[in-house]
mmCIF file of C-alpha atoms in Angstrom:
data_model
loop_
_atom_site.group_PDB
_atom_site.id
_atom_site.type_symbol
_atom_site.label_atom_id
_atom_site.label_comp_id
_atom_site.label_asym_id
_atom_site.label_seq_id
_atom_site.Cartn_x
_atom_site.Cartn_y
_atom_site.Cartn_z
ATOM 1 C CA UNK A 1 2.336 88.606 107.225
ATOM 2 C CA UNK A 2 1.323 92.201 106.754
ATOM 3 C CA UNK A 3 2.746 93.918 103.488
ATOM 4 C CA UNK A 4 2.893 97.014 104.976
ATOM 5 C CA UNK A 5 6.423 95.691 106.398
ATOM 6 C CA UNK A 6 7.188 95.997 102.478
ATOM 7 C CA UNK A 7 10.940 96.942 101.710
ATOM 8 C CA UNK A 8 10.545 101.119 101.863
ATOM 9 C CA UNK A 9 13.787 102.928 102.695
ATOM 10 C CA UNK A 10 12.107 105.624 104.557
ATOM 11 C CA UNK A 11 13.982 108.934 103.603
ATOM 12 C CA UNK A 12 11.255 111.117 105.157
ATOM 13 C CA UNK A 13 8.986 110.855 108.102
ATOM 14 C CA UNK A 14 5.505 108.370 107.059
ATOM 15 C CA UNK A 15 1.996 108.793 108.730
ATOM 16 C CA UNK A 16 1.775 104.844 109.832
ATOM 17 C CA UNK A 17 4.968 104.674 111.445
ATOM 18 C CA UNK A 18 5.458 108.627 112.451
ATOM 19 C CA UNK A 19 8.052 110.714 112.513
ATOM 20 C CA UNK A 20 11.857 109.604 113.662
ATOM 21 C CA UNK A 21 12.348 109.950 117.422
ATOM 22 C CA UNK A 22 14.923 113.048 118.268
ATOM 23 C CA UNK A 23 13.251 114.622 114.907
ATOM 24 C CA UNK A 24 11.194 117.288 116.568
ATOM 25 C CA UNK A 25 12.624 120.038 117.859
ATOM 26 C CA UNK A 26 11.318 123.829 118.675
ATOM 27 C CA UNK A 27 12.968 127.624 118.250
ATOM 28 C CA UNK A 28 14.359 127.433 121.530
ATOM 29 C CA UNK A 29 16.778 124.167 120.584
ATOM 30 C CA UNK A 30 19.134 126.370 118.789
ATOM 31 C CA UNK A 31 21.581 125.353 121.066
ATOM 32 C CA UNK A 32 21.493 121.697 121.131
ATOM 33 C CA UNK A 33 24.439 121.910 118.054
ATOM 34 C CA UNK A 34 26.431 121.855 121.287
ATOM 35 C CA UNK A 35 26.770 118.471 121.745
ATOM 36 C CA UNK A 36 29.976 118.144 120.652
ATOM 37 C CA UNK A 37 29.327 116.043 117.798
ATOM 38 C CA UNK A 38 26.315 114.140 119.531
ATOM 39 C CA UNK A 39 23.804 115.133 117.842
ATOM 40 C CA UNK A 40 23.261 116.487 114.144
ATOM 41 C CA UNK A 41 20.600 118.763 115.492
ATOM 42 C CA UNK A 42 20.467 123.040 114.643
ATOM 43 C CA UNK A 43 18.600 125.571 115.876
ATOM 44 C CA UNK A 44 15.361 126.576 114.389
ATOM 45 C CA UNK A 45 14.958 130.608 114.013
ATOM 46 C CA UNK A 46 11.455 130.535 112.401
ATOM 47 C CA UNK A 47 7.953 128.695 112.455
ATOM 48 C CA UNK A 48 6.874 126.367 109.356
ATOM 49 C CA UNK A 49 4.328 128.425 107.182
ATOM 50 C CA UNK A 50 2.569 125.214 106.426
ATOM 51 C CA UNK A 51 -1.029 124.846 107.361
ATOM 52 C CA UNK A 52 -2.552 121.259 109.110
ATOM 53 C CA UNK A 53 -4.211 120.703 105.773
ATOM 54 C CA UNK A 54 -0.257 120.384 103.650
ATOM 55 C CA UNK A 55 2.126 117.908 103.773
ATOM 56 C CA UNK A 56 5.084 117.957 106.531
ATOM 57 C CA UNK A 57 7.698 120.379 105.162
ATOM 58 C CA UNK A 58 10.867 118.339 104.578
ATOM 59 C CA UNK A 59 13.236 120.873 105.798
ATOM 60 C CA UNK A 60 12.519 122.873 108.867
ATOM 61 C CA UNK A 61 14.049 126.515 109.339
ATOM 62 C CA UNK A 62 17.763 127.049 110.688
ATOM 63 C CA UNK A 63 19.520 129.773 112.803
ATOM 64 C CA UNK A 64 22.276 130.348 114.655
ATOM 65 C CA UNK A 65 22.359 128.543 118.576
ATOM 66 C CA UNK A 66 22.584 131.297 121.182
ATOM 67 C CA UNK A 67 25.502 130.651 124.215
ATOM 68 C CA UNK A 68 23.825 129.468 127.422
ATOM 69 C CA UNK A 69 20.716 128.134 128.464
ATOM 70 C CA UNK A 70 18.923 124.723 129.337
ATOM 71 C CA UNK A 71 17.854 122.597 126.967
ATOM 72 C CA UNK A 72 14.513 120.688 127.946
ATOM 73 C CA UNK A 73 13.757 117.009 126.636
ATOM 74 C CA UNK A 74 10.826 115.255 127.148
ATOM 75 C CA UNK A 75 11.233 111.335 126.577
ATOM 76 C CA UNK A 76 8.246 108.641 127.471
ATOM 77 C CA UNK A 77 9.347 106.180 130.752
ATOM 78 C CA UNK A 78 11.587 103.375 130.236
ATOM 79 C CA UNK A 79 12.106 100.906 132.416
ATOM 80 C CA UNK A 80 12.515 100.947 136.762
ATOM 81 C CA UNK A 81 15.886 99.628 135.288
ATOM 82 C CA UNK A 82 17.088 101.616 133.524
ATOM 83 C CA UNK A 83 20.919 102.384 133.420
ATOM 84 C CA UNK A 84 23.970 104.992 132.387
ATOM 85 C CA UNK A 85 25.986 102.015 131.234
ATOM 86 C CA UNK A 86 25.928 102.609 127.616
ATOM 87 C CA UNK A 87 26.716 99.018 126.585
ATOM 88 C CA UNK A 88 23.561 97.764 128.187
ATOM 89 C CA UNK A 89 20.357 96.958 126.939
ATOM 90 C CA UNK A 90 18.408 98.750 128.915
ATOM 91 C CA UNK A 91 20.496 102.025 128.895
ATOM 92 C CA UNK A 92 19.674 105.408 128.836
ATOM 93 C CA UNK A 93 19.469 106.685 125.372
ATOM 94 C CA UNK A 94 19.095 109.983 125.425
ATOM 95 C CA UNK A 95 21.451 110.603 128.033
ATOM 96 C CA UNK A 96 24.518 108.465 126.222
ATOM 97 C CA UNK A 97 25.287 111.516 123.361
ATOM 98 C CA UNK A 98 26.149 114.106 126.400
ATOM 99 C CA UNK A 99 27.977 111.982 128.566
ATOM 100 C CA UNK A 100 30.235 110.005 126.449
ATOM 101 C CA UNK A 101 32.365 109.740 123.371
ATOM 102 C CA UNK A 102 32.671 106.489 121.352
ATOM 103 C CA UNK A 103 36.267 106.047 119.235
ATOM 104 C CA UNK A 104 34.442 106.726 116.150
ATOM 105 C CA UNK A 105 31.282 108.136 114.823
ATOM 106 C CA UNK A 106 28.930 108.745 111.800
ATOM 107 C CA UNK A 107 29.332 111.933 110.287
ATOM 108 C CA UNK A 108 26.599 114.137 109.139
ATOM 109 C CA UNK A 109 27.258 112.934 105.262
ATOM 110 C CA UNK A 110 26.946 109.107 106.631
ATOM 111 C CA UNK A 111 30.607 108.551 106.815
ATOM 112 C CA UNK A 112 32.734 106.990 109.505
ATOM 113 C CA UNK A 113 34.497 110.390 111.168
ATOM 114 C CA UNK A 114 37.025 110.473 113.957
ATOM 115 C CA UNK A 115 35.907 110.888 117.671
ATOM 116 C CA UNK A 116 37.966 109.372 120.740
ATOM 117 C CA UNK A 117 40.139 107.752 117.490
ATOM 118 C CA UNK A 118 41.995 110.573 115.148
ATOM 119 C CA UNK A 119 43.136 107.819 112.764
ATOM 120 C CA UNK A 120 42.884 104.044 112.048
ATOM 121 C CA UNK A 121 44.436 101.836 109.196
ATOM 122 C CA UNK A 122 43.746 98.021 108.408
ATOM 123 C CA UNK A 123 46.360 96.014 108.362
ATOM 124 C CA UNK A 124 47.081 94.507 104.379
ATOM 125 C CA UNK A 125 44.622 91.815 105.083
ATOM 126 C CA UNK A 126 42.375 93.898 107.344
ATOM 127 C CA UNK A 127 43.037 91.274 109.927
ATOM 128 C CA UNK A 128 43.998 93.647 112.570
ATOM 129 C CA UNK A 129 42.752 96.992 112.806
ATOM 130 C CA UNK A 130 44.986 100.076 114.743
ATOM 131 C CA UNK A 131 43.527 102.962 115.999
ATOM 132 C CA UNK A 132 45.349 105.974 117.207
ATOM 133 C CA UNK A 133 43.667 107.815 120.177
ATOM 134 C CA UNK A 134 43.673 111.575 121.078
ATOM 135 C CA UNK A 135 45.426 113.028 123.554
ATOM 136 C CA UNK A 136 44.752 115.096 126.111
ATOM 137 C CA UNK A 137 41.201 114.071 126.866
ATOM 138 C CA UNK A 138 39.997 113.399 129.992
ATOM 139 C CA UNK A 139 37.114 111.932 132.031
ATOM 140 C CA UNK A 140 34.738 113.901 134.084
ATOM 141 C CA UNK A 141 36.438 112.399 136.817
ATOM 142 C CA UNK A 142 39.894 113.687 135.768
ATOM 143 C CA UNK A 143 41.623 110.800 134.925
ATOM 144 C CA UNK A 144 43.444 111.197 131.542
ATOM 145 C CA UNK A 145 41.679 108.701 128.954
ATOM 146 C CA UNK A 146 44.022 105.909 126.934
ATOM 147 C CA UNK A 147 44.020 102.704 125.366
ATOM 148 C CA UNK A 148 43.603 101.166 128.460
ATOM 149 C CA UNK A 149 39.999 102.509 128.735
ATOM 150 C CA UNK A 150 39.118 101.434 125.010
ATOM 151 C CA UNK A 151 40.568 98.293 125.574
ATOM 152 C CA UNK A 152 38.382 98.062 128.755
ATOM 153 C CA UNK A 153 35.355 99.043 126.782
ATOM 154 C CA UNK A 154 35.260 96.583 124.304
ATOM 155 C CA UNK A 155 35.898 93.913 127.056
ATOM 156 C CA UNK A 156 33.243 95.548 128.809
ATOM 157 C CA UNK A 157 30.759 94.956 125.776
ATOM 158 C CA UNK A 158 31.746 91.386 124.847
ATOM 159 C CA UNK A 159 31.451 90.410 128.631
ATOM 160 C CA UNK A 160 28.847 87.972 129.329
ATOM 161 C CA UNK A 161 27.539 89.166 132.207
ATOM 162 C CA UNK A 162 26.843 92.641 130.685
ATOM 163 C CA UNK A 163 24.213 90.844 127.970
ATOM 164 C CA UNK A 164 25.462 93.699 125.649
ATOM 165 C CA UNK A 165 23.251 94.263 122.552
ATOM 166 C CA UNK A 166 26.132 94.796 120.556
ATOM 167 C CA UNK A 167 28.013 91.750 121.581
ATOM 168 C CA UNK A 168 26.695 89.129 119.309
ATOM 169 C CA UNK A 169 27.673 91.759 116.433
ATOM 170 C CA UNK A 170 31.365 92.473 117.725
ATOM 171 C CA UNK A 171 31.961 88.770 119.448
ATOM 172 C CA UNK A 172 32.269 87.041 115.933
ATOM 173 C CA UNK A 173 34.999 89.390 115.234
ATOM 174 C CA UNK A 174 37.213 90.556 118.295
ATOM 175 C CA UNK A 175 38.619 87.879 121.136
ATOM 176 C CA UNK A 176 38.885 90.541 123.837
ATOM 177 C CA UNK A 177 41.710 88.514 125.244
ATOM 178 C CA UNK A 178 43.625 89.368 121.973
ATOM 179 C CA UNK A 179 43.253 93.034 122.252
ATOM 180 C CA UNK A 180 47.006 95.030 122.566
ATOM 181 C CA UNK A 181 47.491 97.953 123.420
ATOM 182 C CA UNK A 182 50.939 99.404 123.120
ATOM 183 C CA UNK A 183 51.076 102.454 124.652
ATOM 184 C CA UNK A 184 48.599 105.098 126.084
ATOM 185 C CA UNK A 185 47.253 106.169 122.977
ATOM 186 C CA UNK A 186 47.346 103.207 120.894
ATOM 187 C CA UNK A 187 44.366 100.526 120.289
ATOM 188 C CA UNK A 188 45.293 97.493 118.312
ATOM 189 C CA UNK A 189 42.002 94.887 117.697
ATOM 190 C CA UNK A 190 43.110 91.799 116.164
ATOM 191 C CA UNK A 191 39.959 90.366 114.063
ATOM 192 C CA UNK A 192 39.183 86.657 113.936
ATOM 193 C CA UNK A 193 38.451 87.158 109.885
ATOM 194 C CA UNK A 194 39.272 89.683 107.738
ATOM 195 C CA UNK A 195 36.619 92.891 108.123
ATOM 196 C CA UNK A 196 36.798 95.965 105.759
ATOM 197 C CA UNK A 197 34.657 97.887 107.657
ATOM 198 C CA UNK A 198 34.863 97.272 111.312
ATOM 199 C CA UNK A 199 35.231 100.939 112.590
ATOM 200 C CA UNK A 200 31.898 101.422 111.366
ATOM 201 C CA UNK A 201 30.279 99.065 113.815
ATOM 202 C CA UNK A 202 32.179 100.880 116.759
ATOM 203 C CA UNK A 203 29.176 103.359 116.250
ATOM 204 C CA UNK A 204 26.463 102.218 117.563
ATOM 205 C CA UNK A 205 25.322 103.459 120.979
ATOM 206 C CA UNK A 206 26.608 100.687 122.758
ATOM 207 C CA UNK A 207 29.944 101.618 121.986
ATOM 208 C CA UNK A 208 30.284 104.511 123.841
ATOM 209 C CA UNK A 209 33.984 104.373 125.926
ATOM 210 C CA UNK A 210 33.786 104.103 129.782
ATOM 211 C CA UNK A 211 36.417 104.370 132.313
ATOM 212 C CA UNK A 212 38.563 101.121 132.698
ATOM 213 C CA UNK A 213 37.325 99.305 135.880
ATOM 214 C CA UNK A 214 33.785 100.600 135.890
ATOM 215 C CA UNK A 215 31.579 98.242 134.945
ATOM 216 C CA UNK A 216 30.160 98.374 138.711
ATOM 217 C CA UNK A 217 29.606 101.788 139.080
ATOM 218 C CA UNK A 218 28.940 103.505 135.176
ATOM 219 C CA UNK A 219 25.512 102.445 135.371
ATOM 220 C CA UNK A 220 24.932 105.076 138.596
ATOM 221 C CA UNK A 221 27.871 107.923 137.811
ATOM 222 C CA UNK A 222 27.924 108.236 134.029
ATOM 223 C CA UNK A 223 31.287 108.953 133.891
ATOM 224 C CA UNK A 224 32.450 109.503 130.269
ATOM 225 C CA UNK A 225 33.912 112.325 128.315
ATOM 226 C CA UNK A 226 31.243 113.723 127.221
ATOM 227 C CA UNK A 227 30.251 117.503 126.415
ATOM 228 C CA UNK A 228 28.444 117.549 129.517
ATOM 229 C CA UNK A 229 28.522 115.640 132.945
ATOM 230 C CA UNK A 230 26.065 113.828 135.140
ATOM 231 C CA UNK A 231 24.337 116.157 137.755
ATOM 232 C CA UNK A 232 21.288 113.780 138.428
ATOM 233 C CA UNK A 233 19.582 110.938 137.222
ATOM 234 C CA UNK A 234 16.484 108.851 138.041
ATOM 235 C CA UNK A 235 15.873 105.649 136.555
ATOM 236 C CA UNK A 236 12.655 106.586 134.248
ATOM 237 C CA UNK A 237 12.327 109.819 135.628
ATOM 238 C CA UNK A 238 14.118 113.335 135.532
ATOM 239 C CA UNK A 239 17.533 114.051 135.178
ATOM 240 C CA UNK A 240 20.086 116.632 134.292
ATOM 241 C CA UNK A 241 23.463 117.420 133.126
ATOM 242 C CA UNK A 242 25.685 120.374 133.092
ATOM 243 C CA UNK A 243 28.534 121.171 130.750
ATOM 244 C CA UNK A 244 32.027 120.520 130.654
ATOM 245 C CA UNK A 245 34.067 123.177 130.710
ATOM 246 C CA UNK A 246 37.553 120.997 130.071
ATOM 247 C CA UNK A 247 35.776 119.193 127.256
ATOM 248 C CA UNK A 248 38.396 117.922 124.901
ATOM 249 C CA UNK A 249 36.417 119.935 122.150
ATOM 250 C CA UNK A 250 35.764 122.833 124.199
ATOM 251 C CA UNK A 251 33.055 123.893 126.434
ATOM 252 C CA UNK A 252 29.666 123.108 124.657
ATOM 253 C CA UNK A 253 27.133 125.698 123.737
ATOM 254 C CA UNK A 254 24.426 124.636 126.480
ATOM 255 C CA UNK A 255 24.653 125.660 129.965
ATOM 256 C CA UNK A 256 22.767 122.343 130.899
ATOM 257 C CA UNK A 257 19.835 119.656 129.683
ATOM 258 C CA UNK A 258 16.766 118.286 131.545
ATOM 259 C CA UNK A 259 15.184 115.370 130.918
ATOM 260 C CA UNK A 260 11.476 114.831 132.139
ATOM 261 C CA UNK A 261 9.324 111.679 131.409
ATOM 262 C CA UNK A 262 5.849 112.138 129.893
ATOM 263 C CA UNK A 263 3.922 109.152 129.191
ATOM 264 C CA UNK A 264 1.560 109.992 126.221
ATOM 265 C CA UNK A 265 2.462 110.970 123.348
ATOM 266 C CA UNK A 266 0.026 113.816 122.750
ATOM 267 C CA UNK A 267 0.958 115.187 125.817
ATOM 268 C CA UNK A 268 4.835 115.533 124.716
ATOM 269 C CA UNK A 269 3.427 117.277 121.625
ATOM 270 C CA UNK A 270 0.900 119.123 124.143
ATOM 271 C CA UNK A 271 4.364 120.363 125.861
ATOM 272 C CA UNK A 272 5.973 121.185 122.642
ATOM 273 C CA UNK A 273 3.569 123.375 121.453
ATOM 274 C CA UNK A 274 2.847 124.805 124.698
ATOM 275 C CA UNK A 275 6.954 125.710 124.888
ATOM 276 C CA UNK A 276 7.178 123.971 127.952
ATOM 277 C CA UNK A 277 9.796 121.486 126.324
ATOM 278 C CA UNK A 278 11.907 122.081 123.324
ATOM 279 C CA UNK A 279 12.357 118.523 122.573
ATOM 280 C CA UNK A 280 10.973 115.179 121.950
ATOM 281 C CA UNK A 281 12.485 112.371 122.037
ATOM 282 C CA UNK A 282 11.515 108.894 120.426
ATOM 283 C CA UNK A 283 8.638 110.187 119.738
ATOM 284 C CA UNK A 284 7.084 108.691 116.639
ATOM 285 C CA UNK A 285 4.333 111.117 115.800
ATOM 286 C CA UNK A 286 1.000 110.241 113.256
ATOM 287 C CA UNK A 287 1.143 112.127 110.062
ATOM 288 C CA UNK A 288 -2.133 114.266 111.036
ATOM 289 C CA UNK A 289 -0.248 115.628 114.562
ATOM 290 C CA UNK A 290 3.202 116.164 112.135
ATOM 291 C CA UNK A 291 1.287 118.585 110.196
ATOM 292 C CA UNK A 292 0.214 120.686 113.387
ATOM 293 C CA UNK A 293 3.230 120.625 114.832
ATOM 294 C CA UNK A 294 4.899 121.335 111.448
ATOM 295 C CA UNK A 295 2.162 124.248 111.123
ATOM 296 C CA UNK A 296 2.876 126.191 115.109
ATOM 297 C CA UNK A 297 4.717 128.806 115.052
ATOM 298 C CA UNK A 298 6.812 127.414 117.883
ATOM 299 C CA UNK A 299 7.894 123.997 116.276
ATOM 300 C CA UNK A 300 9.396 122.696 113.616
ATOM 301 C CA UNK A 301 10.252 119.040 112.551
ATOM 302 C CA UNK A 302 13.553 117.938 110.967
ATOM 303 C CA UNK A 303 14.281 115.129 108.808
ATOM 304 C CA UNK A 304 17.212 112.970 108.269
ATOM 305 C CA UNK A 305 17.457 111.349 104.919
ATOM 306 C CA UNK A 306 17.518 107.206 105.513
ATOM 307 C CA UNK A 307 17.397 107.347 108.734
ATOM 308 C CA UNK A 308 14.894 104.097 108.807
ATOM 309 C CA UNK A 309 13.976 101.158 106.581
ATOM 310 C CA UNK A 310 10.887 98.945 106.884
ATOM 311 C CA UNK A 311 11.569 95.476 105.439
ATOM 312 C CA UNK A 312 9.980 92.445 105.407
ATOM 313 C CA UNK A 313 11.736 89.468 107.281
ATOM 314 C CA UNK A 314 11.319 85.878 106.647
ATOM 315 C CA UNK A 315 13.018 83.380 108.531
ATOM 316 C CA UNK A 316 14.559 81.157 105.643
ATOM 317 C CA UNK A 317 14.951 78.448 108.181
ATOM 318 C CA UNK A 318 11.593 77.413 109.197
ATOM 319 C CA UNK A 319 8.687 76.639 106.223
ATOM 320 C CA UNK A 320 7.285 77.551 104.052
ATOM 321 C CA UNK A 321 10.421 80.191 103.544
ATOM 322 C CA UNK A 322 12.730 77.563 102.851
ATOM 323 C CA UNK A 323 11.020 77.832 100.048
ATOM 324 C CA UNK A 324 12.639 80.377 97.648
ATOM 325 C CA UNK A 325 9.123 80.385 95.567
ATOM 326 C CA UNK A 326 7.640 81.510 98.551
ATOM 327 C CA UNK A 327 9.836 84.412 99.281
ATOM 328 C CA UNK A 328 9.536 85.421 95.644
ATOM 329 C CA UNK A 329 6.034 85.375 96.142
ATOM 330 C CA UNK A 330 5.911 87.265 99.447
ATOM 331 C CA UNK A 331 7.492 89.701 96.920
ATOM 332 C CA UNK A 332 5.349 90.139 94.136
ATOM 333 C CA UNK A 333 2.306 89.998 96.211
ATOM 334 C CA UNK A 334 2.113 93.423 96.519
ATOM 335 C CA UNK A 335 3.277 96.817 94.749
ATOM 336 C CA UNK A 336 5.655 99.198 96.825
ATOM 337 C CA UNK A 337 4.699 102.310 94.899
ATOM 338 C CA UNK A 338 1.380 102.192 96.389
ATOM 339 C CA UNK A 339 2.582 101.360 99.680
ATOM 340 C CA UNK A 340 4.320 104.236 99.818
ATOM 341 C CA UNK A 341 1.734 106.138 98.787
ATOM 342 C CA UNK A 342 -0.946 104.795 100.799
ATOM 343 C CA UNK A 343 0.765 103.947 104.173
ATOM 344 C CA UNK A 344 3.569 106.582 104.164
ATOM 345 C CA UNK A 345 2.083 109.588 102.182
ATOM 346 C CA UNK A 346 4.746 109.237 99.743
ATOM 347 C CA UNK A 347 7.131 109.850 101.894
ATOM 348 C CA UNK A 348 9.748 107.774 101.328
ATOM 349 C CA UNK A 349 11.216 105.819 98.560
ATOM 350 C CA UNK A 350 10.862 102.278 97.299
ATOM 351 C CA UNK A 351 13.530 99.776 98.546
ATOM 352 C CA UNK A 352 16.001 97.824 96.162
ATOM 353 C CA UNK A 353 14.322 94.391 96.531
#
């Protein structure tokens, strides 16, 4: 077992494993803070000074986004497929931000923030969790959202047949027969043990809420309520939606964002630099094509502070790891602080193990 999967919390972007996908972004994404809470991305209104030969800046330039526009994404293929159904495995990640809301979110400081939810309490025992829903949103369909819808969701996620990723995490928690919901704007999730933190895994990108009834149909329409709605999608290919204008959080910034699919990696960067795209997405760049992009006068990279960890896993059920001598061992086989030098260019810190 390789110790480069040593226990680094990776605050910054390393050479092995490249840079975090959606962290490259050009001048001309200055409006993708239109998202509506999607995505934590700003604008860039300058080019990195750095040469190739320095490290990757750790903070890129910032400006103010410009009304209008199209932003353009490139993303490599996925899979013949793949899906708008956000609680599948194979969905369509990049596309899952624009379309939909989830009933909570993470908040640029890491914190659980309010989204399709305003509020939630625990009860004492945090046995049963309440969440109160906003009003007045709808679907790009026009149907008012409710509790009926998050309800539906979370049914929709814990449903066999959808092989949700997220299921085996929610399932040992919520008996989607159990759910309540009280009114139109009221959500109440009975846990099977007590949880102090469920809201917080209602974030993930499975969780995004659909319209009740759809699990036939999301995976082609992408209905959600979203900053922006569906105008066309191909299954590994292009794609494109437009903004919408009765947006619960008003009209977002962006006019519209394409999607294309580009295969290699260098030729994403390629696009980048040659301003054909203003975007790349999970794209894990080497350290040595970082520091040109990070030195064009066109791109710049941004960097989100723990946004990945690299640990290293033993299964404590199968030998020798039953072992606890052997896991210590695993442990003091080899010295972090030159990992991180060595493997991520010191960027990065050392884990807590």
């Amino acid at each position: 077992m390789s110790p480069l999967l040593s226990e680094i919390s990776r605050r910054t972007a390393p050479a092995a494993a490249g840079i975090p996908r959606r962290s490259v972004l050009t001048t001309a994404a200055a409006a993708v803070a239109a998202l509506g809470g999607s995505a934590a991305l700003s604008g860039c209104s300058g080019a990195a000074s750095a040469s190739p030969s320095r490290a990757v800046p750790t903070h890129g330039p910032a400006g103010r986004p410009d009304r209008g526009g199209t932003l353009r994404i490139a993303r490599p293929p996925a899979s013949d497929a793949e899906t708008l159904d956000p609680a599948s495995a194979l969905s369509a990640y990049e596309y899952l931000g624009a379309l939909y809301n989830r009933l909570v979110r993470i908040a640029p400081d890491g914190t659980v923030a309010p989204d399709l939810a305003e509020s939630w309490e625990p009860d004492a025992k945090a046995t049963t969790w309440t969440f109160r829903l906003r009003r007045g949103v709808t679907f790009h369909d026009g149907r008012a959202f409710t509790s009926a819808d998050a309800a539906y969701t979370l049914r929709h996620i814990l449903a066999k047949a959808t092989a949700s990723p997220q299921a085996p995490v929610l399932s040992p928690l919520v008996d989607p027969g159990r759910l309540r919901t009280p009114d139109a704007h009221t959500l109440v999730v009975p846990l099977k043990s007590p949880h102090a933190e469920f809201p917080s895994l209602l974030t993930h990108y499975n969780c995004y809420v659909v319209p009740e009834g759809s699990a036939g149909s999301i995976g082609r329409t992408g209905i959600g309520t979203g900053p922006f709605r569906l105008a066309s999608f191909t299954a590994a290919g292009p794609g494109r939606v437009t903004a919408y204008a009765d947006h619960w959080a008003g009209r977002p910034v962006l006019d519209a964002i394409d999607f294309y699919t580009v295969a290699d990696m260098q030729a994403r960067s390629n696009a980048l630099l040659a301003g054909q795209v203003d975007l790349l997405s999970q794209t894990n760049l080497d350290f040595a094509t970082a520091r040109v992009i990070a030195a064009s006068d066109r791109a710049t990279i941004a960097r989100a502070e723990n946004a990945q960890w690299y640990v290293l896993p033993m299964l404590t059920t199968e030998k020798p790891f039953t072992d606890p001598r052997v896991r210590q061992a695993m442990k003091l086989a080899y010295d972090p602080a030159h990992i991180l030098k060595a493997a991520l260019q010191g960027a990065g810190t050392a884990g807590w193990d």
